[in-house]
mmCIF file of C-alpha atoms in Angstrom:
data_model
loop_
_atom_site.group_PDB
_atom_site.id
_atom_site.type_symbol
_atom_site.label_atom_id
_atom_site.label_comp_id
_atom_site.label_asym_id
_atom_site.label_seq_id
_atom_site.Cartn_x
_atom_site.Cartn_y
_atom_site.Cartn_z
ATOM 1 C CA MET N 838 2.547 -66.723 -21.057
ATOM 2 C CA ALA N 839 1.741 -63.282 -20.308
ATOM 3 C CA ILE N 840 -1.797 -63.689 -21.158
ATOM 4 C CA ALA N 841 -2.296 -67.079 -18.812
ATOM 5 C CA THR N 842 -0.305 -64.969 -15.980
ATOM 6 C CA GLU N 843 -2.836 -61.943 -16.415
ATOM 7 C CA SER N 844 -5.896 -64.131 -16.382
ATOM 8 C CA GLU N 845 -4.734 -65.521 -12.926
ATOM 9 C CA PHE N 846 -4.811 -61.831 -11.271
ATOM 10 C CA HIS N 847 -8.665 -61.262 -9.468
ATOM 11 C CA VAL N 848 -8.892 -57.656 -9.172
ATOM 12 C CA LEU N 849 -11.773 -56.570 -6.479
ATOM 13 C CA ALA N 850 -13.254 -53.533 -7.347
ATOM 14 C CA VAL N 851 -15.358 -51.332 -4.760
ATOM 15 C CA ASP N 852 -17.449 -48.475 -6.078
ATOM 16 C CA ASP N 853 -21.095 -47.065 -4.957
ATOM 17 C CA SER N 854 -21.792 -45.767 -8.154
ATOM 18 C CA ILE N 855 -23.223 -48.640 -10.723
ATOM 19 C CA ILE N 856 -22.043 -46.682 -13.590
ATOM 20 C CA ASP N 857 -18.569 -46.599 -12.337
ATOM 21 C CA ARG N 858 -18.579 -50.022 -11.380
ATOM 22 C CA LYS N 859 -19.763 -51.298 -14.938
ATOM 23 C CA LEU N 860 -16.764 -49.118 -16.521
ATOM 24 C CA ILE N 861 -14.034 -50.471 -13.949
ATOM 25 C CA GLU N 862 -15.244 -53.818 -14.508
ATOM 26 C CA MET N 863 -15.022 -53.670 -18.316
ATOM 27 C CA LEU N 864 -11.667 -51.812 -17.919
ATOM 28 C CA LEU N 865 -10.260 -54.651 -15.865
ATOM 29 C CA LYS N 866 -11.808 -57.419 -18.216
ATOM 30 C CA THR N 867 -10.426 -55.717 -21.217
ATOM 31 C CA SER N 868 -7.074 -56.119 -19.739
ATOM 32 C CA SER N 869 -7.587 -59.890 -19.071
ATOM 33 C CA TYR N 870 -8.032 -59.605 -15.305
ATOM 34 C CA GLN N 871 -10.949 -61.518 -13.278
ATOM 35 C CA VAL N 872 -12.745 -58.797 -11.658
ATOM 36 C CA THR N 873 -15.262 -59.057 -8.797
ATOM 37 C CA THR N 874 -17.394 -55.710 -8.015
ATOM 38 C CA VAL N 875 -19.092 -54.658 -4.762
ATOM 39 C CA ASP N 876 -20.952 -51.695 -3.856
ATOM 40 C CA SER N 877 -19.602 -50.511 -0.879
ATOM 41 C CA GLY N 878 -16.182 -50.997 1.671
ATOM 42 C CA SER N 879 -18.387 -53.287 4.057
ATOM 43 C CA LYS N 880 -19.161 -55.885 1.455
ATOM 44 C CA ALA N 881 -15.901 -55.748 -0.170
ATOM 45 C CA LEU N 882 -14.371 -56.558 3.636
ATOM 46 C CA GLN N 883 -17.038 -59.613 3.549
ATOM 47 C CA PHE N 884 -16.222 -60.790 0.487
ATOM 48 C CA LEU N 885 -12.514 -60.901 1.306
ATOM 49 C CA GLY N 886 -13.643 -63.009 5.075
ATOM 50 C CA PHE N 887 -12.704 -60.110 7.158
ATOM 51 C CA HIS N 888 -14.432 -59.811 10.465
ATOM 52 C CA GLU N 889 -14.135 -57.467 12.825
ATOM 53 C CA ASP N 890 -14.528 -60.051 16.119
ATOM 54 C CA GLU N 891 -11.884 -62.050 14.745
ATOM 55 C CA GLU N 892 -9.538 -59.313 14.399
ATOM 56 C CA SER N 893 -9.645 -58.009 18.145
ATOM 57 C CA ASN N 894 -9.495 -61.921 19.305
ATOM 58 C CA LYS N 895 -6.698 -62.625 16.819
ATOM 59 C CA ASN N 896 -4.572 -63.460 20.040
ATOM 60 C CA GLN N 897 -6.427 -66.641 21.076
ATOM 61 C CA PRO N 898 -6.192 -69.564 19.248
ATOM 62 C CA SER N 899 -8.778 -70.135 16.572
ATOM 63 C CA VAL N 900 -10.023 -73.093 14.942
ATOM 64 C CA SER N 901 -11.999 -70.893 12.479
ATOM 65 C CA PRO N 902 -10.578 -71.223 8.850
ATOM 66 C CA ILE N 903 -11.765 -68.155 8.066
ATOM 67 C CA ASN N 904 -8.801 -66.151 9.131
ATOM 68 C CA HIS N 905 -7.158 -67.641 5.795
ATOM 69 C CA ARG N 906 -7.903 -66.060 2.814
ATOM 70 C CA GLU N 907 -10.304 -68.453 1.129
ATOM 71 C CA VAL N 908 -10.312 -66.233 -2.090
ATOM 72 C CA GLN N 909 -7.516 -65.104 -3.788
ATOM 73 C CA VAL N 910 -7.661 -61.283 -4.487
ATOM 74 C CA ASN N 911 -4.537 -59.899 -5.957
ATOM 75 C CA LEU N 912 -5.756 -56.263 -5.763
ATOM 76 C CA ILE N 913 -8.324 -54.070 -4.478
ATOM 77 C CA ILE N 914 -8.970 -51.050 -6.416
ATOM 78 C CA THR N 915 -11.931 -48.501 -4.391
ATOM 79 C CA ASP N 916 -13.456 -45.628 -4.611
ATOM 80 C CA TYR N 917 -12.594 -42.699 -2.516
ATOM 81 C CA CYS N 918 -16.021 -41.302 -2.127
ATOM 82 C CA MET N 919 -18.547 -43.900 -0.549
ATOM 83 C CA PRO N 920 -21.585 -43.235 2.198
ATOM 84 C CA GLY N 921 -20.660 -45.290 5.150
ATOM 85 C CA MET N 922 -17.029 -46.747 4.789
ATOM 86 C CA THR N 923 -15.179 -44.697 2.748
ATOM 87 C CA GLY N 924 -12.358 -46.121 0.631
ATOM 88 C CA TYR N 925 -9.669 -44.476 3.144
ATOM 89 C CA ASP N 926 -11.467 -46.258 5.982
ATOM 90 C CA LEU N 927 -11.604 -49.662 3.381
ATOM 91 C CA LEU N 928 -7.717 -49.089 2.982
ATOM 92 C CA LYS N 929 -7.191 -48.414 6.927
ATOM 93 C CA LYS N 930 -8.995 -51.660 7.659
ATOM 94 C CA ILE N 931 -6.787 -53.831 5.263
ATOM 95 C CA LYS N 932 -3.402 -52.620 6.245
ATOM 96 C CA GLU N 933 -4.092 -52.946 9.879
ATOM 97 C CA SER N 934 -5.010 -56.663 8.895
ATOM 98 C CA SER N 935 -2.854 -59.185 9.666
ATOM 99 C CA TYR N 936 -3.741 -61.340 6.693
ATOM 100 C CA LEU N 937 -5.120 -58.742 4.406
ATOM 101 C CA ARG N 938 -2.373 -56.208 4.353
ATOM 102 C CA ASP N 939 -0.215 -57.567 1.239
ATOM 103 C CA ILE N 940 -2.911 -57.190 -0.882
ATOM 104 C CA PRO N 941 -2.377 -54.400 -3.085
ATOM 105 C CA VAL N 942 -4.654 -51.141 -2.524
ATOM 106 C CA VAL N 943 -5.533 -48.390 -5.437
ATOM 107 C CA ILE N 944 -7.893 -45.535 -4.826
ATOM 108 C CA MET N 945 -9.984 -43.656 -7.137
ATOM 109 C CA SER N 946 -11.470 -40.346 -6.660
ATOM 110 C CA SER N 947 -13.297 -37.703 -8.818
ATOM 111 C CA GLU N 948 -11.505 -34.732 -6.827
ATOM 112 C CA ASN N 949 -7.940 -33.671 -6.788
ATOM 113 C CA VAL N 950 -7.786 -33.001 -3.289
ATOM 114 C CA PRO N 951 -3.669 -33.160 -2.690
ATOM 115 C CA SER N 952 -4.119 -33.599 1.138
ATOM 116 C CA ARG N 953 -6.445 -37.100 0.512
ATOM 117 C CA ILE N 954 -3.718 -38.139 -1.868
ATOM 118 C CA ASN N 955 -1.101 -38.012 0.435
ATOM 119 C CA ARG N 956 -3.186 -39.223 3.264
ATOM 120 C CA CYS N 957 -4.107 -42.328 1.117
ATOM 121 C CA LEU N 958 -0.200 -42.851 -0.080
ATOM 122 C CA GLU N 959 0.823 -42.658 3.320
ATOM 123 C CA GLU N 960 -1.601 -45.202 4.433
ATOM 124 C CA GLY N 961 -0.221 -47.795 2.393
ATOM 125 C CA ALA N 962 -2.159 -47.150 -0.763
ATOM 126 C CA GLU N 963 0.011 -48.239 -4.064
ATOM 127 C CA GLU N 964 -1.800 -45.461 -6.549
ATOM 128 C CA PHE N 965 -4.293 -42.684 -6.589
ATOM 129 C CA PHE N 966 -6.239 -42.719 -9.781
ATOM 130 C CA LEU N 967 -8.238 -39.575 -10.699
ATOM 131 C CA LYS N 968 -11.713 -40.413 -12.322
ATOM 132 C CA PRO N 969 -12.761 -41.360 -14.985
ATOM 133 C CA VAL N 970 -10.231 -44.014 -14.527
ATOM 134 C CA SER N 971 -8.410 -44.634 -17.909
ATOM 135 C CA LEU N 972 -7.079 -47.922 -19.722
ATOM 136 C CA SER N 973 -3.525 -46.489 -19.397
ATOM 137 C CA ASP N 974 -4.317 -46.085 -15.305
ATOM 138 C CA VAL N 975 -5.491 -49.933 -15.325
ATOM 139 C CA ASN N 976 -2.312 -50.749 -17.130
ATOM 140 C CA LYS N 977 -0.921 -49.601 -13.863
ATOM 141 C CA LEU N 978 -2.249 -52.117 -11.851
ATOM 142 C CA LYS N 979 -0.277 -55.310 -13.207
ATOM 143 C CA PRO N 980 3.261 -54.122 -11.913
ATOM 144 C CA HIS N 981 1.876 -53.863 -8.031
ATOM 145 C CA MET N 982 0.330 -57.351 -8.701
ATOM 146 C CA MET N 983 3.335 -58.970 -9.764
ATOM 147 C CA LYS N 984 5.095 -57.562 -7.207
ATOM 148 C CA ALA N 985 2.693 -58.961 -4.487
ATOM 149 C CA LYS N 986 2.841 -62.213 -6.033
ATOM 150 C CA ALA N 987 6.498 -62.604 -6.060
ATOM 151 C CA LYS N 988 6.581 -61.565 -2.641
ATOM 152 C CA ASP N 989 4.857 -64.586 -1.723
ATOM 153 C CA ASP N 990 6.129 -66.942 -3.578
ATOM 154 C CA GLN N 991 9.130 -66.087 -1.908
ATOM 155 C CA GLU N 992 8.181 -65.239 1.375
ATOM 156 C CA PRO N 993 9.556 -68.182 3.364
ATOM 157 C CA THR N 994 12.939 -68.123 1.812
ATOM 158 C CA LYS N 995 14.626 -65.221 0.404
ATOM 159 C CA GLN N 996 13.652 -61.633 0.359
ATOM 160 C CA GLY N 997 14.361 -60.218 -3.458
ATOM 161 C CA PRO N 998 15.510 -56.768 -3.691
ATOM 162 C CA GLU N 999 11.477 -55.913 -4.616
ATOM 163 C CA GLY N 1000 10.604 -57.109 -1.357
ATOM 164 C CA SER N 1001 12.450 -54.362 0.578
ATOM 165 C CA GLU N 1002 9.456 -51.927 -0.562
ATOM 166 C CA THR N 1003 6.710 -53.263 1.444
ATOM 167 C CA PRO N 1004 5.713 -52.370 4.950
ATOM 168 C CA GLU N 1005 6.698 -55.548 6.257
ATOM 169 C CA THR N 1006 10.527 -55.324 5.202
ATOM 170 C CA GLN N 1007 10.715 -51.484 5.987
ATOM 171 C CA SER N 1008 13.027 -51.976 9.046
ATOM 172 C CA VAL N 1009 15.816 -53.538 7.005
ATOM 173 C CA GLN N 1010 15.963 -49.749 5.333
ATOM 174 C CA PRO N 1011 14.495 -47.586 7.954
ATOM 175 C CA GLN N 1012 16.158 -44.601 6.580
ATOM 176 C CA GLN N 1013 13.763 -45.234 3.149
ATOM 177 C CA THR N 1014 12.046 -41.897 2.145
ATOM 178 C CA PRO N 1015 8.613 -42.010 0.220
ATOM 179 C CA ALA N 1016 10.855 -40.070 -2.578
ATOM 180 C CA GLN N 1017 12.880 -43.455 -2.992
ATOM 181 C CA SER N 1018 9.919 -45.627 -3.091
ATOM 182 C CA GLY N 1019 8.602 -43.450 -5.662
ATOM 183 C CA ASN N 1020 11.269 -44.124 -8.025
ATOM 184 C CA LYS N 1021 12.097 -47.826 -7.130
ATOM 185 C CA ARG N 1022 8.356 -48.547 -8.397
ATOM 186 C CA LYS N 1023 8.791 -46.139 -11.400
ATOM 187 C CA ALA N 1024 11.622 -48.055 -12.125
ATOM 188 C CA MET N 1025 10.278 -51.092 -12.041
ATOM 189 C CA GLU N 1026 7.089 -50.446 -13.827
ATOM 190 C CA GLU N 1027 9.771 -49.756 -16.509
ATOM 191 C CA GLY N 1028 11.176 -52.773 -16.228
ATOM 192 C CA ILE N 1029 8.448 -54.725 -17.078
ATOM 193 C CA SER N 1030 7.336 -54.898 -20.273
ATOM 194 C CA GLN N 1031 3.758 -53.447 -20.832
ATOM 195 C CA GLU N 1032 1.673 -55.809 -22.686
ATOM 196 C CA ARG N 1033 -0.555 -54.192 -25.230
ATOM 197 C CA THR N 1034 -3.477 -55.962 -24.942
ATOM 198 C CA ARG N 1035 -5.687 -53.427 -27.399
ATOM 199 C CA PRO N 1036 -3.593 -52.677 -30.137
ATOM 200 C CA ARG N 1037 -6.567 -50.674 -31.928
ATOM 201 C CA TYR N 1038 -6.587 -48.388 -28.770
ATOM 202 C CA SER N 1039 -3.217 -47.148 -30.180
ATOM 203 C CA GLY N 1040 -3.289 -44.297 -32.796
ATOM 204 C CA LEU N 1041 -7.153 -43.326 -32.748
ATOM 205 C CA THR N 1042 -7.719 -40.031 -33.485
ATOM 206 C CA VAL N 1043 -10.798 -37.717 -32.152
ATOM 207 C CA ILE N 1044 -13.349 -37.497 -34.511
ATOM 208 C CA MET F 791 -24.735 -50.337 -50.467
ATOM 209 C CA ASP F 792 -24.889 -46.580 -51.152
ATOM 210 C CA GLY F 793 -27.463 -46.532 -48.798
ATOM 211 C CA ILE F 794 -25.302 -48.021 -45.989
ATOM 212 C CA VAL F 795 -22.674 -45.433 -46.806
ATOM 213 C CA GLU F 796 -25.236 -42.142 -46.274
ATOM 214 C CA LEU F 797 -26.089 -43.597 -43.241
ATOM 215 C CA GLN F 798 -22.587 -43.800 -41.669
ATOM 216 C CA ARG F 799 -21.862 -40.262 -43.176
ATOM 217 C CA GLN F 800 -25.109 -38.953 -41.272
ATOM 218 C CA LEU F 801 -23.909 -40.952 -38.352
ATOM 219 C CA VAL F 802 -20.189 -39.584 -38.538
ATOM 220 C CA GLU F 803 -21.336 -36.273 -38.773
ATOM 221 C CA TYR F 804 -23.663 -36.589 -36.029
ATOM 222 C CA THR F 805 -21.425 -38.027 -33.477
ATOM 223 C CA THR F 806 -18.926 -35.139 -34.504
ATOM 224 C CA SER F 807 -21.406 -32.363 -33.852
ATOM 225 C CA LEU F 808 -22.103 -33.870 -30.007
ATOM 226 C CA TYR F 809 -18.306 -33.448 -29.423
ATOM 227 C CA ASP F 810 -18.117 -30.062 -31.087
ATOM 228 C CA GLU F 811 -20.889 -28.966 -29.216
ATOM 229 C CA GLY F 812 -19.500 -29.790 -26.364
ATOM 230 C CA PHE F 813 -22.431 -32.636 -25.315
ATOM 231 C CA LEU F 814 -19.623 -35.358 -25.111
ATOM 232 C CA ASP F 815 -15.975 -35.342 -24.470
ATOM 233 C CA ASP F 816 -12.916 -38.007 -24.722
ATOM 234 C CA GLN F 817 -14.532 -40.306 -22.145
ATOM 235 C CA PHE F 818 -17.423 -40.906 -24.064
ATOM 236 C CA ILE F 819 -15.070 -42.343 -26.831
ATOM 237 C CA GLN F 820 -13.182 -44.343 -24.520
ATOM 238 C CA LEU F 821 -16.465 -46.191 -23.485
ATOM 239 C CA GLN F 822 -17.026 -47.004 -27.271
ATOM 240 C CA GLN F 823 -13.532 -48.397 -27.351
ATOM 241 C CA LEU F 824 -14.299 -50.872 -24.653
ATOM 242 C CA GLN F 825 -17.045 -52.194 -26.407
ATOM 243 C CA ASP F 826 -16.269 -55.013 -28.181
ATOM 244 C CA GLU F 827 -17.772 -58.647 -29.424
ATOM 245 C CA SER F 828 -18.014 -59.807 -26.155
ATOM 246 C CA ASN F 829 -20.024 -56.885 -24.986
ATOM 247 C CA PRO F 830 -21.868 -55.121 -28.137
ATOM 248 C CA ASP F 831 -23.934 -53.457 -26.142
ATOM 249 C CA PHE F 832 -21.743 -51.910 -23.763
ATOM 250 C CA VAL F 833 -22.069 -48.199 -24.251
ATOM 251 C CA VAL F 834 -25.889 -48.613 -24.334
ATOM 252 C CA GLU F 835 -26.057 -50.443 -21.089
ATOM 253 C CA VAL F 836 -23.948 -48.037 -19.398
ATOM 254 C CA VAL F 837 -25.715 -44.914 -20.783
ATOM 255 C CA SER F 838 -29.046 -46.353 -20.125
ATOM 256 C CA LEU F 839 -27.714 -46.653 -16.277
ATOM 257 C CA PHE F 840 -26.598 -43.067 -16.384
ATOM 258 C CA PHE F 841 -30.392 -42.212 -17.766
ATOM 259 C CA GLU F 842 -31.788 -44.009 -14.769
ATOM 260 C CA ASP F 843 -29.270 -42.918 -11.990
ATOM 261 C CA SER F 844 -29.657 -39.212 -13.248
ATOM 262 C CA GLN F 845 -33.501 -39.508 -13.294
ATOM 263 C CA ARG F 846 -33.322 -40.556 -9.500
ATOM 264 C CA LEU F 847 -31.165 -37.746 -8.465
ATOM 265 C CA LEU F 848 -32.656 -35.181 -10.004
ATOM 266 C CA ASN F 849 -36.017 -35.954 -8.572
ATOM 267 C CA GLU F 850 -33.816 -36.204 -5.156
ATOM 268 C CA LEU F 851 -32.901 -32.932 -5.655
ATOM 269 C CA ALA F 852 -36.030 -31.162 -6.402
ATOM 270 C CA ASN F 853 -37.239 -32.993 -3.520
ATOM 271 C CA SER F 854 -34.218 -31.902 -1.165
ATOM 272 C CA LEU F 855 -34.762 -28.222 -2.223
ATOM 273 C CA GLU F 856 -38.030 -27.761 -1.774
ATOM 274 C CA GLN F 857 -37.675 -28.649 2.127
ATOM 275 C CA GLN F 858 -38.092 -25.627 4.710
ATOM 276 C CA SER F 859 -34.887 -26.256 6.102
ATOM 277 C CA LEU F 860 -32.145 -26.851 3.302
ATOM 278 C CA ASP F 861 -29.973 -29.445 3.832
ATOM 279 C CA PHE F 862 -26.902 -28.053 1.810
ATOM 280 C CA ARG F 863 -24.982 -31.321 2.506
ATOM 281 C CA ARG F 864 -27.483 -33.559 1.218
ATOM 282 C CA VAL F 865 -27.925 -31.462 -2.244
ATOM 283 C CA ASP F 866 -23.749 -31.400 -2.544
ATOM 284 C CA ALA F 867 -23.644 -35.086 -1.888
ATOM 285 C CA HIS F 868 -26.625 -35.775 -4.863
ATOM 286 C CA VAL F 869 -24.884 -33.319 -7.237
ATOM 287 C CA HIS F 870 -21.686 -34.974 -6.462
ATOM 288 C CA GLN F 871 -22.689 -38.176 -7.608
ATOM 289 C CA LEU F 872 -24.462 -36.559 -10.832
ATOM 290 C CA LYS F 873 -21.176 -35.392 -11.267
ATOM 291 C CA GLY F 874 -19.364 -38.397 -11.170
ATOM 292 C CA SER F 875 -21.575 -40.237 -13.071
ATOM 293 C CA SER F 876 -21.956 -37.509 -15.665
ATOM 294 C CA SER F 877 -17.918 -37.584 -16.150
ATOM 295 C CA SER F 878 -17.786 -41.146 -16.174
ATOM 296 C CA ILE F 879 -20.135 -41.075 -19.503
ATOM 297 C CA GLY F 880 -18.676 -38.049 -20.996
ATOM 298 C CA ALA F 881 -21.544 -35.888 -20.536
ATOM 299 C CA GLN F 882 -19.331 -33.025 -20.200
ATOM 300 C CA ARG F 883 -21.827 -30.134 -19.966
ATOM 301 C CA VAL F 884 -23.829 -31.972 -17.441
ATOM 302 C CA GLN F 885 -20.740 -32.230 -15.451
ATOM 303 C CA GLY F 886 -19.945 -28.896 -15.838
ATOM 304 C CA ALA F 887 -23.555 -27.909 -14.909
ATOM 305 C CA CYS F 888 -22.623 -29.897 -11.613
ATOM 306 C CA ILE F 889 -19.746 -28.148 -11.093
ATOM 307 C CA MET F 890 -21.299 -24.555 -10.834
ATOM 308 C CA PHE F 891 -24.119 -26.286 -8.751
ATOM 309 C CA ARG F 892 -21.935 -26.934 -6.264
ATOM 310 C CA ASN F 893 -20.240 -24.174 -6.011
ATOM 311 C CA TYR F 894 -23.660 -22.707 -4.882
ATOM 312 C CA CYS F 895 -24.135 -25.343 -2.369
ATOM 313 C CA GLU F 896 -21.026 -24.373 -0.482
ATOM 314 C CA VAL F 897 -22.248 -20.876 -0.136
ATOM 315 C CA GLN F 898 -25.530 -21.932 0.779
ATOM 316 C CA ASN F 899 -27.181 -19.871 -1.828
ATOM 317 C CA VAL F 900 -30.608 -21.166 -2.588
ATOM 318 C CA GLU F 901 -31.502 -18.970 -5.389
ATOM 319 C CA GLY F 902 -28.271 -20.032 -6.800
ATOM 320 C CA CYS F 903 -29.014 -23.723 -6.199
ATOM 321 C CA LEU F 904 -32.843 -23.622 -7.653
ATOM 322 C CA LYS F 905 -31.192 -21.852 -11.112
ATOM 323 C CA CYS F 906 -28.368 -24.281 -10.798
ATOM 324 C CA LEU F 907 -31.078 -27.454 -10.810
ATOM 325 C CA GLN F 908 -32.950 -25.857 -13.845
ATOM 326 C CA HIS F 909 -29.714 -25.988 -15.777
ATOM 327 C CA VAL F 910 -28.714 -29.409 -14.771
ATOM 328 C CA LYS F 911 -32.000 -30.344 -15.836
ATOM 329 C CA ASN F 912 -31.564 -28.860 -19.209
ATOM 330 C CA GLU F 913 -28.380 -30.257 -20.016
ATOM 331 C CA TYR F 914 -29.399 -33.700 -19.056
ATOM 332 C CA SER F 915 -32.546 -33.270 -20.960
ATOM 333 C CA LEU F 916 -30.489 -32.323 -23.912
ATOM 334 C CA VAL F 917 -27.785 -34.823 -23.907
ATOM 335 C CA LYS F 918 -30.143 -37.706 -23.411
ATOM 336 C CA SER F 919 -32.332 -36.929 -26.364
ATOM 337 C CA LYS F 920 -28.873 -36.459 -28.291
ATOM 338 C CA LEU F 921 -27.394 -39.932 -27.348
ATOM 339 C CA GLU F 922 -31.115 -41.577 -28.252
ATOM 340 C CA THR F 923 -30.520 -39.811 -31.562
ATOM 341 C CA LEU F 924 -27.121 -41.560 -31.641
ATOM 342 C CA PHE F 925 -28.069 -44.622 -31.148
ATOM 343 C CA LYS F 926 -31.124 -44.317 -33.514
ATOM 344 C CA LEU F 927 -28.567 -43.611 -36.122
ATOM 345 C CA GLU F 928 -26.574 -46.678 -35.108
ATOM 346 C CA GLN F 929 -29.324 -49.106 -35.041
ATOM 347 C CA GLN F 930 -30.118 -47.590 -38.726
ATOM 348 C CA VAL F 931 -26.516 -48.186 -39.861
ATOM 349 C CA LEU F 932 -26.606 -51.754 -38.326
ATOM 350 C CA ALA F 933 -30.072 -52.599 -39.892
ATOM 351 C CA ALA F 934 -28.985 -51.860 -43.185
ATOM 352 C CA GLY F 935 -26.116 -54.278 -42.714
ATOM 353 C CA GLY F 936 -23.550 -51.662 -42.308
ATOM 354 C CA THR F 937 -20.739 -51.461 -39.479
ATOM 355 C CA ILE F 938 -20.283 -48.508 -36.909
ATOM 356 C CA PRO F 939 -17.346 -46.401 -37.943
ATOM 357 C CA MET F 940 -15.206 -46.714 -34.621
ATOM 358 C CA PRO F 941 -14.099 -43.237 -33.342
#
């Protein structure tokens, strides 16, 4: 069951470096995720069916089907430092979009700059990974996708306790602090059993 | 059979020396671990991309540093990319040389930048030839009918 569920998850990876695209693609495929890679933030938005015009005209009645997400993407993992649109810019566009903001976003960066990390987390990024990204980092993605999926499934009827952490329902608990949500997230991760997709990874010795 | 064992021993010894001398770090082991039956050439593919990308960046850097009015931000952007890709394949010494290079970019020291470019070029050439030798040894083991010992 776990494997079937995992392969349903589709991750969009954004990185301007072809080497890092190749690497993240392999890491995600090893974890049995469906992967699409693109080399820029604008191509990512294009893939997601985001159009600036439609965003600004969203109050007008639209006959275009593009406002619906045609491609199911369960998570976006993006590099921070890219020419043109940065990973932070991309994150903001996604979180400002009414029909994309539920997709979890994870930022990767080769630089450990606390202010940058905080800025991304405050803007709604789920995680911030330091490059090079490892398999143990990729293992942290699943709870975010499960959470988003669970929320998606339950949306019209009931709100699970997990749902209270998302921006849409934050008004229910306006006093929630980032520290609390961090603990909650950790607790969630612990609650979900980690599949060991590659058992040979453990117990390896450095030669 | 003895031939295979001997070749495998050479391969392990050579690989170990690359880590001991700091040419490669754990990230390269991660690349090897990601390689499997469905992607048997993954490491060679990624490393080939690294070679192409590094060569392009080194050329760009040499050009940028020749300009009359030096654009340090542009130089730094190239070094940043090279630092990233070398860290992604575990080419530790190239990465280290890039870190030093970026310090000279920050203080806009032309002499330092030129010296660092030479240093980065040297480290890149070294790791390139080391990796090529490593891949050749692997090919010999495979050609003899042996398997590559996993790290």
